[in-house]
Structure formats: C-alpha cells, structure tokens
Backbone as a printed PyTorch tensor [residue, N CA C, xyz], in Angstrom:
tensor([[[  5.7710,  26.6570, -22.0410],
         [  6.7160,  26.8560, -20.7690],
         [  7.3880,  25.5360, -20.8780]],

        [[  8.9870,  26.0930, -20.1710],
         [  9.4220,  24.7780, -19.8290],
         [  8.9880,  23.9590, -18.3500]],

        [[  9.1720,  22.9130, -18.1220],
         [  8.9230,  22.2440, -16.7110],
         [  9.7000,  22.8260, -15.6650]],

        [[ 10.7130,  22.8510, -15.4710],
         [ 11.5580,  23.4170, -14.4930],
         [ 11.2850,  24.8170, -14.2230]],

        [[ 11.0170,  25.7720, -15.4660],
         [ 10.2120,  27.0620, -15.1350],
         [  8.9320,  26.9040, -14.3250]],

        [[  8.2380,  26.2850, -14.9990],
         [  6.7790,  26.0720, -14.5960],
         [  7.1790,  25.4640, -12.8220]],

        [[  7.9030,  24.8830, -12.5630],
         [  7.8530,  24.2800, -11.1250],
         [  8.3170,  25.2650, -10.1280]],

        [[  9.5000,  26.3030, -10.5730],
         [  9.5620,  27.1970,  -9.9780],
         [  8.4860,  28.4480,  -9.6950]],

        [[  7.7170,  28.6790, -10.4410],
         [  6.7130,  29.3330, -10.7170],
         [  5.4800,  28.6430,  -9.8220]],

        [[  5.5200,  27.4510,  -9.4230],
         [  4.5220,  26.8620,  -8.7230],
         [  4.9870,  26.7420,  -7.3970]],

        [[  5.8730,  26.7630,  -7.0270],
         [  6.2200,  26.2240,  -5.8120],
         [  5.5500,  27.0120,  -4.4060]],

        [[  4.7400,  27.9640,  -4.7600],
         [  3.9540,  28.4070,  -3.6280],
         [  2.5930,  28.0040,  -3.7490]],

        [[  1.9540,  27.1960,  -4.8530],
         [  1.0870,  26.9150,  -4.8830],
         [  0.5310,  25.3770,  -4.3700]],

        [[ -0.1460,  25.4860,  -3.3600],
         [ -0.3830,  24.4380,  -2.0950],
         [ -0.7180,  23.6430,  -2.9130]],

        [[ -1.7880,  23.6610,  -3.7960],
         [ -2.8750,  22.4740,  -4.5200],
         [ -1.4580,  21.6210,  -5.3220]],

        [[ -0.4630,  22.5190,  -5.8900],
         [  0.6510,  21.6480,  -6.9470],
         [  1.5240,  21.2060,  -5.7740]],

        [[  1.5890,  21.8640,  -4.8680],
         [  3.0250,  21.3350,  -3.8770],
         [  2.0540,  19.7810,  -3.4290]],

        [[  0.7280,  20.0390,  -3.1630],
         [ -0.0130,  18.4240,  -2.8720],
         [ -0.0210,  17.6540,  -4.0370]],

        [[ -0.1600,  17.9410,  -4.9360],
         [ -0.1860,  17.0260,  -6.1620],
         [  1.1170,  16.4190,  -6.3020]],

        [[  1.8870,  17.0060,  -6.3720],
         [  3.3240,  17.1440,  -6.9590],
         [  3.9710,  15.9830,  -5.9550]],

        [[  3.8080,  15.9060,  -4.8340],
         [  4.0460,  15.2490,  -3.4200],
         [  3.6060,  13.9200,  -3.6880]],

        [[  2.2910,  13.7980,  -3.9530],
         [  1.6220,  12.5400,  -4.1960],
         [  2.1900,  11.7480,  -5.1890]],

        [[  2.4980,  12.3540,  -6.3890],
         [  3.3220,  11.7410,  -7.7220],
         [  4.7670,  11.1000,  -7.1730]],

        [[  5.4800,  12.1820,  -6.4990],
         [  6.5170,  11.4620,  -5.9510],
         [  6.5010,  10.4110,  -5.3800]],

        [[  5.6700,  10.4580,  -4.4870],
         [  5.7000,   9.2250,  -3.5200],
         [  5.4360,   8.0940,  -4.2430]],

        [[  4.2650,   8.2120,  -4.8700],
         [  3.6200,   7.0790,  -5.8100],
         [  4.9990,   6.6350,  -7.0080]],

        [[  5.8610,   7.4150,  -7.2330],
         [  6.6830,   7.3590,  -8.4780],
         [  6.0190,   7.3980,  -9.9370]],

        [[  5.1670,   8.1960,  -9.7570],
         [  4.9660,   8.6720, -11.1670],
         [  5.6260,  10.1860, -11.7590]],

        [[  5.8790,   9.7100, -13.0340],
         [  6.3180,  10.9460, -13.6780],
         [  5.2180,  11.8510, -13.7680]],

        [[  5.6400,  13.3950, -13.8540],
         [  4.9090,  14.5960, -13.8350],
         [  5.2190,  15.5150, -14.5490]],

        [[  5.0000,  16.5330, -14.9440],
         [  5.0740,  17.8560, -15.6250],
         [  3.9250,  18.7740, -15.5110]],

        [[  4.3660,  19.7010, -15.0820],
         [  3.3200,  21.0360, -14.5220],
         [  3.2840,  21.8950, -15.6420]],

        [[  1.8420,  22.3490, -15.8700],
         [  2.3120,  23.3190, -17.0370],
         [  1.0490,  24.7090, -16.4770]],

        [[  1.7110,  25.8750, -16.8440],
         [  0.8340,  26.7870, -16.5430],
         [  0.1190,  27.5280, -17.5910]],

        [[ -0.9560,  27.8380, -17.1760],
         [ -2.2030,  28.2650, -17.5740],
         [ -2.2740,  29.7270, -17.0520]],

        [[ -3.6280,  30.5070, -17.6250],
         [ -3.5820,  31.9750, -17.1510],
         [ -4.3790,  31.6700, -15.4430]],

        [[ -5.5830,  31.5250, -15.7960],
         [ -6.3340,  30.9450, -14.6550],
         [ -6.4430,  29.6190, -13.8820]],

        [[ -5.8130,  28.9760, -14.8690],
         [ -5.7050,  27.5290, -14.3080],
         [ -4.3810,  26.6940, -14.8030]],

        [[ -3.8150,  25.9030, -13.9390],
         [ -2.6360,  25.4730, -14.3060],
         [ -3.0070,  23.8500, -14.3520]],

        [[ -2.2360,  23.1590, -14.6740],
         [ -2.1480,  21.5840, -15.3030],
         [ -0.9270,  20.8390, -14.9200]],

        [[ -1.3410,  19.5770, -14.7600],
         [ -0.3340,  18.6590, -14.2690],
         [ -0.4770,  17.4830, -15.1730]],

        [[  0.4620,  16.9380, -15.6010],
         [  0.3880,  15.7670, -16.8770],
         [  1.3060,  14.9370, -15.7860]],

        [[  0.2560,  13.5740, -15.4200],
         [  0.9160,  12.6560, -14.7200],
         [  1.1180,  11.5300, -15.8300]],

        [[  2.2330,  10.9460, -15.9630],
         [  2.5990,   9.6580, -16.8470],
         [  2.7730,   8.5200, -15.8380]],

        [[  1.6960,   7.3350, -16.0490],
         [  1.6800,   5.9860, -15.7840],
         [  1.6000,   5.0710, -16.5700]],

        [[  2.1460,   4.1600, -16.3380],
         [  1.8230,   2.9200, -17.3750],
         [  2.1770,   3.3650, -18.9150]],

        [[  1.6340,   2.7440, -19.7010],
         [  2.3690,   2.9370, -20.9990],
         [  1.3960,   3.6590, -21.9560]],

        [[  0.1060,   4.0200, -21.2380],
         [ -1.1750,   4.6530, -22.4510],
         [ -0.5920,   6.0190, -22.2320]],

        [[ -1.8360,   6.9930, -22.6760],
         [ -2.0650,   8.0910, -22.4830],
         [ -1.9490,   8.5340, -21.0950]],

        [[ -1.3480,   9.8130, -21.0390],
         [ -0.9550,  10.5140, -19.9310],
         [ -2.0670,  11.0380, -19.7460]],

        [[ -2.3700,  11.2560, -18.2900],
         [ -3.3970,  12.0930, -17.5960],
         [ -3.3550,  13.6050, -17.1880]],

        [[ -3.9960,  14.4230, -17.8130],
         [ -3.9900,  15.8330, -17.6600],
         [ -5.1650,  16.0720, -16.9020]],

        [[ -4.5800,  16.9450, -15.6010],
         [ -5.6980,  17.5670, -14.5930],
         [ -5.2210,  18.8220, -14.4790]],

        [[ -6.6190,  19.7350, -14.5890],
         [ -6.6370,  21.0660, -14.2910],
         [ -6.7290,  21.2210, -12.6910]],

        [[ -5.8260,  22.4790, -12.2140],
         [ -6.3120,  22.9350, -10.8060],
         [ -6.2800,  24.1670, -10.7460]],

        [[ -7.0720,  24.9450,  -9.9310],
         [ -6.9060,  26.2710,  -9.8700],
         [ -5.4640,  26.9960,  -9.5830]],

        [[ -5.4250,  28.1140, -10.5100],
         [ -4.2440,  28.9650,  -9.8930],
         [ -4.2290,  29.1700,  -8.7510]],

        [[ -5.4590,  29.7240,  -7.9070],
         [ -5.4820,  30.5440,  -6.6120],
         [ -6.6230,  29.6630,  -6.0110]],

        [[ -6.1070,  29.1070,  -4.9930],
         [ -7.2970,  27.9910,  -4.1450],
         [ -8.2370,  29.1530,  -3.8470]],

        [[ -9.4610,  28.4850,  -3.7710],
         [-10.5860,  29.0460,  -3.2510],
         [-10.9250,  29.3510,  -1.6440]],

        [[-10.4120,  27.8950,  -1.1500],
         [-10.4960,  27.8050,   0.2900],
         [ -9.4060,  27.0290,   0.9380]],

        [[ -9.6250,  26.3400,   2.0870],
         [ -8.4780,  25.8400,   2.6870],
         [ -8.4380,  23.9770,   2.1500]],

        [[ -9.8530,  24.0600,   1.4920],
         [ -9.8490,  22.5440,   1.1620],
         [ -9.2740,  22.0980,  -0.2040]],

        [[ -9.1730,  23.2710,  -1.0300],
         [ -8.7970,  23.1590,  -2.1260],
         [ -7.9410,  21.8620,  -2.4960]],

        [[ -6.7180,  22.2700,  -2.0550],
         [ -5.6220,  21.0150,  -2.3000],
         [ -5.9550,  19.5690,  -1.6640]],

        [[ -7.0110,  19.6110,  -1.0440],
         [ -7.3530,  18.0240,  -0.4660],
         [ -8.0200,  17.4960,  -1.5580]],

        [[ -8.7990,  18.3960,  -1.6540],
         [-10.1470,  18.3910,  -2.7640],
         [ -9.2780,  17.8550,  -4.1790]],

        [[ -8.3830,  18.6680,  -4.6380],
         [ -7.7130,  17.9540,  -5.8990],
         [ -7.1240,  16.9220,  -5.7840]],

        [[ -6.3280,  16.3070,  -4.4830],
         [ -5.7270,  15.2660,  -4.3990],
         [ -6.5930,  14.1410,  -4.7320]],

        [[ -7.9460,  14.3520,  -3.9160],
         [ -9.0520,  13.0840,  -3.8260],
         [ -9.3580,  13.0290,  -5.5150]],

        [[ -9.6510,  14.2240,  -6.1170],
         [ -9.8580,  14.0530,  -7.8770],
         [ -8.7760,  13.1920,  -8.2120]],

        [[ -7.5100,  13.7690,  -8.2530],
         [ -6.2180,  13.1990,  -9.0430],
         [ -6.1560,  11.3440,  -8.8690]],

        [[ -6.3220,  11.0420,  -7.4060],
         [ -6.3230,   9.8840,  -7.0220],
         [ -7.5810,   8.9890,  -7.8730]],

        [[ -8.6090,   9.5680,  -7.8620],
         [ -9.9720,   8.8010,  -8.2370],
         [ -9.5230,   8.8490, -10.0120]],

        [[ -9.1310,   9.7970, -10.6850],
         [ -9.0150,   9.8700, -11.8840],
         [ -7.9770,   8.6700, -12.3540]],

        [[ -6.6470,   8.5320, -11.3840],
         [ -5.7650,   7.4240, -11.7960],
         [ -6.4200,   6.2190, -11.6920]],

        [[ -7.1540,   6.1920, -10.1960],
         [ -7.9090,   4.6220, -10.4220],
         [ -8.8110,   4.0480, -11.3980]],

        [[ -9.7100,   5.2840, -11.8880],
         [-10.4680,   4.8670, -13.1200],
         [ -9.8090,   4.7430, -14.4350]],

        [[ -8.5330,   5.5630, -14.7210],
         [ -7.4620,   5.0620, -15.7520],
         [ -6.8880,   3.4830, -15.4870]],

        [[ -6.6940,   3.4960, -14.3470],
         [ -6.1090,   2.1530, -14.3150],
         [ -6.9240,   0.9460, -14.3690]],

        [[ -8.3620,   0.9220, -13.8710],
         [ -9.3010,  -0.0100, -14.0750],
         [ -9.6090,  -0.1170, -15.7880]],

        [[ -9.6080,   1.0310, -16.2530],
         [-10.1210,   1.0230, -17.6250],
         [ -9.0880,   0.8570, -18.5740]],

        [[ -9.4230,   0.2010, -19.9520],
         [ -8.5300,  -0.1130, -21.0530],
         [ -7.4410,   1.1410, -21.3650]],

        [[ -7.9410,   2.4930, -21.0750],
         [ -7.1000,   3.6620, -21.1800],
         [ -5.6550,   3.7970, -21.3330]],

        [[ -5.2360,   2.7260, -20.4990],
         [ -3.9050,   2.9310, -19.9530],
         [ -3.2090,   1.6320, -20.5980]],

        [[ -3.6410,   0.8870, -21.7220],
         [ -2.8010,   0.1370, -22.1950],
         [ -2.3230,   0.8320, -23.5560]],

        [[ -1.1680,   0.2100, -23.8050],
         [ -0.6230,   0.8530, -24.6510],
         [ -0.7480,   0.7620, -26.1440]],

        [[ -0.9550,   1.9010, -27.2920],
         [ -1.5790,   1.7950, -28.1960],
         [ -0.4890,   1.5990, -29.4150]]])
C-alpha cells in the first residue's frame, strides 16, 4: 500500500498522529505501513538502516499514544548511540 493512501487511512489513529507529529518536528522522514492488527511506521534518520516501529491499530487505553511515543524516542536514542546508524 502506498504511503499517501496509508496516511489517509491512519489520520484517525491517535498513536500514528502522535508519532508522525514527533517525526515532523524532529525533521525525520517517515513512511506509514498498514497491517491487519498492527501498523508500522518506518523512520529514516541518518544514513543507516531505517527504524521500523510497530504500533496497535486500535489503542487499548488513553496512554497508548504517549507510551508509543516514548518507545519511539528510546529506539531512536539507542540507534543513534550504537553503530547501527552508520552507512554500510
């Protein structure tokens, strides 16, 4: 599924909105991917491998979006601290 169509389908998903807003503020390029039970956001930063993060298609509670954002920030921090972000 193409990214523009996926963005239209995800525009009501609170988790996706929070993650995409963060990526835009930080200047990271990202692409959404639609799954059946879970969706993905692929974040491109640096010159290394992109980061693929899974999030729920339907949030279980009101904290899900904030929790997903915390996980994304942690994954980016860990990736930048390791050598996985170096161009291969």
